[in-house]
């Protein structure tokens, strides 16, 4: 199981921005599918964005136009730039990597969007 460390969450006002990062422990980020889910209190975990091993990015409809994924292979990290944040974006965000047929998860980072 790969250890992933999520970071970058925090409290922002509506319309603000946050950049989440997810770091892997070794040089695997560029070779496997990775992405982000989020889970708000009382709701199911929701897929937000992903990047394939071929560097194709995909986004949930709720994220398109506002969120952007990127990958830094040299640093073994992926990032999620979140702009124009809305209160409904409030959730714990979890990064994942699909490694040898198993989805591995980060510990999660809290994003709160509130005025």
PDB file of C-alpha atoms in Angstrom:
ATOM      1  CA  UNK A   1       0.000   0.000   0.000  1.00  0.00           C
ATOM      2  CA  UNK A   2       1.372   3.379  -1.024  1.00  0.00           C
ATOM      3  CA  UNK A   3       1.443   6.173   1.521  1.00  0.00           C
ATOM      4  CA  UNK A   4      -0.091   9.402   0.229  1.00  0.00           C
ATOM      5  CA  UNK A   5      -0.022  12.678   2.126  1.00  0.00           C
ATOM      6  CA  UNK A   6      -2.718  15.241   1.406  1.00  0.00           C
ATOM      7  CA  UNK A   7      -2.189  18.874   2.281  1.00  0.00           C
ATOM      8  CA  UNK A   8      -3.324  22.376   1.414  1.00  0.00           C
ATOM      9  CA  UNK A   9      -6.822  22.476   2.825  1.00  0.00           C
ATOM     10  CA  UNK A  10      -8.130  25.330   4.875  1.00  0.00           C
ATOM     11  CA  UNK A  11     -10.828  27.917   5.343  1.00  0.00           C
ATOM     12  CA  UNK A  12     -11.622  30.298   2.494  1.00  0.00           C
ATOM     13  CA  UNK A  13     -14.404  32.691   1.585  1.00  0.00           C
ATOM     14  CA  UNK A  14     -16.731  31.968  -1.327  1.00  0.00           C
ATOM     15  CA  UNK A  15     -14.968  32.871  -4.553  1.00  0.00           C
ATOM     16  CA  UNK A  16     -11.567  32.172  -3.080  1.00  0.00           C
ATOM     17  CA  UNK A  17      -8.961  29.629  -4.083  1.00  0.00           C
ATOM     18  CA  UNK A  18      -7.034  26.767  -2.579  1.00  0.00           C
ATOM     19  CA  UNK A  19      -4.363  24.494  -3.938  1.00  0.00           C
ATOM     20  CA  UNK A  20      -4.311  20.946  -2.645  1.00  0.00           C
ATOM     21  CA  UNK A  21      -1.287  18.718  -2.952  1.00  0.00           C
ATOM     22  CA  UNK A  22      -0.793  14.994  -2.656  1.00  0.00           C
ATOM     23  CA  UNK A  23       2.660  13.526  -2.269  1.00  0.00           C
ATOM     24  CA  UNK A  24       3.666   9.936  -2.886  1.00  0.00           C
ATOM     25  CA  UNK A  25       6.639   8.303  -1.251  1.00  0.00           C
ATOM     26  CA  UNK A  26       8.405   7.206  -4.429  1.00  0.00           C
ATOM     27  CA  UNK A  27       8.655   7.774  -8.163  1.00  0.00           C
ATOM     28  CA  UNK A  28       5.289   6.399  -9.212  1.00  0.00           C
ATOM     29  CA  UNK A  29       3.156   9.496  -9.759  1.00  0.00           C
ATOM     30  CA  UNK A  30       3.854   9.652 -13.467  1.00  0.00           C
ATOM     31  CA  UNK A  31       3.043   6.000 -14.093  1.00  0.00           C
ATOM     32  CA  UNK A  32      -0.356   5.435 -12.514  1.00  0.00           C
ATOM     33  CA  UNK A  33      -3.778   6.942 -12.426  1.00  0.00           C
ATOM     34  CA  UNK A  34      -4.285   9.433  -9.632  1.00  0.00           C
ATOM     35  CA  UNK A  35      -6.959  11.848  -8.589  1.00  0.00           C
ATOM     36  CA  UNK A  36      -9.223  13.295  -5.969  1.00  0.00           C
ATOM     37  CA  UNK A  37     -12.458  12.493  -4.209  1.00  0.00           C
ATOM     38  CA  UNK A  38     -14.298  14.559  -1.660  1.00  0.00           C
ATOM     39  CA  UNK A  39     -16.777  13.771   1.058  1.00  0.00           C
ATOM     40  CA  UNK A  40     -19.046  16.241   2.782  1.00  0.00           C
ATOM     41  CA  UNK A  41     -20.665  15.422   6.129  1.00  0.00           C
ATOM     42  CA  UNK A  42     -23.629  13.131   5.655  1.00  0.00           C
ATOM     43  CA  UNK A  43     -22.910  12.577   1.969  1.00  0.00           C
ATOM     44  CA  UNK A  44     -21.306   9.864  -0.095  1.00  0.00           C
ATOM     45  CA  UNK A  45     -17.765  10.203  -1.270  1.00  0.00           C
ATOM     46  CA  UNK A  46     -17.790  11.977  -4.640  1.00  0.00           C
ATOM     47  CA  UNK A  47     -15.208  11.722  -7.374  1.00  0.00           C
ATOM     48  CA  UNK A  48     -13.831  15.146  -8.320  1.00  0.00           C
ATOM     49  CA  UNK A  49     -10.940  14.793 -10.744  1.00  0.00           C
ATOM     50  CA  UNK A  50      -8.452  12.308 -12.083  1.00  0.00           C
ATOM     51  CA  UNK A  51      -5.443  11.927 -14.300  1.00  0.00           C
ATOM     52  CA  UNK A  52      -4.568   8.758 -16.153  1.00  0.00           C
ATOM     53  CA  UNK A  53      -1.170   7.206 -16.617  1.00  0.00           C
ATOM     54  CA  UNK A  54      -1.270   8.760 -20.070  1.00  0.00           C
ATOM     55  CA  UNK A  55      -1.774  12.252 -18.564  1.00  0.00           C
ATOM     56  CA  UNK A  56      -5.388  12.627 -19.611  1.00  0.00           C
ATOM     57  CA  UNK A  57      -7.302  14.699 -17.083  1.00  0.00           C
ATOM     58  CA  UNK A  58     -10.964  14.252 -16.278  1.00  0.00           C
ATOM     59  CA  UNK A  59     -13.274  16.262 -14.071  1.00  0.00           C
ATOM     60  CA  UNK A  60     -16.640  15.907 -12.472  1.00  0.00           C
ATOM     61  CA  UNK A  61     -19.223  18.303 -13.836  1.00  0.00           C
ATOM     62  CA  UNK A  62     -19.144  20.170 -10.540  1.00  0.00           C
ATOM     63  CA  UNK A  63     -15.417  20.812 -10.972  1.00  0.00           C
ATOM     64  CA  UNK A  64     -15.125  21.619 -14.670  1.00  0.00           C
ATOM     65  CA  UNK A  65     -14.036  25.167 -15.334  1.00  0.00           C
ATOM     66  CA  UNK A  66     -13.053  25.775 -11.716  1.00  0.00           C
ATOM     67  CA  UNK A  67     -10.670  22.996 -10.708  1.00  0.00           C
ATOM     68  CA  UNK A  68      -7.463  22.008 -12.455  1.00  0.00           C
ATOM     69  CA  UNK A  69      -5.338  18.949 -11.823  1.00  0.00           C
ATOM     70  CA  UNK A  70      -1.639  18.820 -12.444  1.00  0.00           C
ATOM     71  CA  UNK A  71       1.151  16.346 -11.915  1.00  0.00           C
ATOM     72  CA  UNK A  72       4.785  16.927 -11.052  1.00  0.00           C
ATOM     73  CA  UNK A  73       6.570  13.676 -11.783  1.00  0.00           C
ATOM     74  CA  UNK A  74       9.911  14.901 -10.454  1.00  0.00           C
ATOM     75  CA  UNK A  75       8.401  15.735  -7.070  1.00  0.00           C
ATOM     76  CA  UNK A  76       6.047  12.746  -6.976  1.00  0.00           C
ATOM     77  CA  UNK A  77       3.066  14.991  -6.376  1.00  0.00           C
ATOM     78  CA  UNK A  78      -0.279  15.841  -7.848  1.00  0.00           C
ATOM     79  CA  UNK A  79      -2.107  19.077  -7.213  1.00  0.00           C
ATOM     80  CA  UNK A  80      -5.658  20.296  -7.410  1.00  0.00           C
ATOM     81  CA  UNK A  81      -6.017  24.013  -8.007  1.00  0.00           C
ATOM     82  CA  UNK A  82      -9.481  25.042  -6.890  1.00  0.00           C
ATOM     83  CA  UNK A  83     -10.771  28.438  -7.937  1.00  0.00           C
ATOM     84  CA  UNK A  84     -14.110  30.181  -7.523  1.00  0.00           C
ATOM     85  CA  UNK A  85     -14.859  28.047  -4.516  1.00  0.00           C
ATOM     86  CA  UNK A  86     -18.432  27.658  -3.370  1.00  0.00           C
ATOM     87  CA  UNK A  87     -19.868  26.648  -0.004  1.00  0.00           C
ATOM     88  CA  UNK A  88     -20.946  23.357  -1.582  1.00  0.00           C
ATOM     89  CA  UNK A  89     -17.275  22.569  -2.177  1.00  0.00           C
ATOM     90  CA  UNK A  90     -16.865  22.178   1.571  1.00  0.00           C
ATOM     91  CA  UNK A  91     -15.669  18.643   2.195  1.00  0.00           C
ATOM     92  CA  UNK A  92     -12.735  16.505   3.150  1.00  0.00           C
ATOM     93  CA  UNK A  93     -10.693  15.977   0.004  1.00  0.00           C
ATOM     94  CA  UNK A  94      -8.867  12.701  -0.490  1.00  0.00           C
ATOM     95  CA  UNK A  95      -6.265  11.963  -3.111  1.00  0.00           C
ATOM     96  CA  UNK A  96      -5.842   8.493  -4.522  1.00  0.00           C
ATOM     97  CA  UNK A  97      -3.524   6.436  -6.656  1.00  0.00           C
ATOM     98  CA  UNK A  98      -4.482   3.278  -8.510  1.00  0.00           C
ATOM     99  CA  UNK A  99      -1.538   0.993  -7.908  1.00  0.00           C
ATOM    100  CA  UNK A 100      -1.471  -2.647  -8.999  1.00  0.00           C
ATOM    101  CA  UNK A 101      -5.239  -2.759  -9.219  1.00  0.00           C
ATOM    102  CA  UNK A 102      -5.746  -1.273  -5.758  1.00  0.00           C
ATOM    103  CA  UNK A 103      -6.948   2.232  -5.017  1.00  0.00           C
ATOM    104  CA  UNK A 104      -4.780   3.761  -2.313  1.00  0.00           C
ATOM    105  CA  UNK A 105      -5.945   6.804  -0.382  1.00  0.00           C
ATOM    106  CA  UNK A 106      -4.456   9.793   1.325  1.00  0.00           C
ATOM    107  CA  UNK A 107      -5.562  10.752   4.801  1.00  0.00           C
ATOM    108  CA  UNK A 108      -7.683  13.657   3.592  1.00  0.00           C
ATOM    109  CA  UNK A 109      -7.497  17.417   3.968  1.00  0.00           C
ATOM    110  CA  UNK A 110     -10.378  19.620   5.071  1.00  0.00           C
ATOM    111  CA  UNK A 111     -11.658  22.340   2.765  1.00  0.00           C
ATOM    112  CA  UNK A 112     -14.165  24.760   4.232  1.00  0.00           C
ATOM    113  CA  UNK A 113     -15.758  27.489   2.136  1.00  0.00           C
ATOM    114  CA  UNK A 114     -17.715  29.888   4.279  1.00  0.00           C
ATOM    115  CA  UNK A 115     -18.432  33.568   4.651  1.00  0.00           C
TER     116      UNK A 115
END
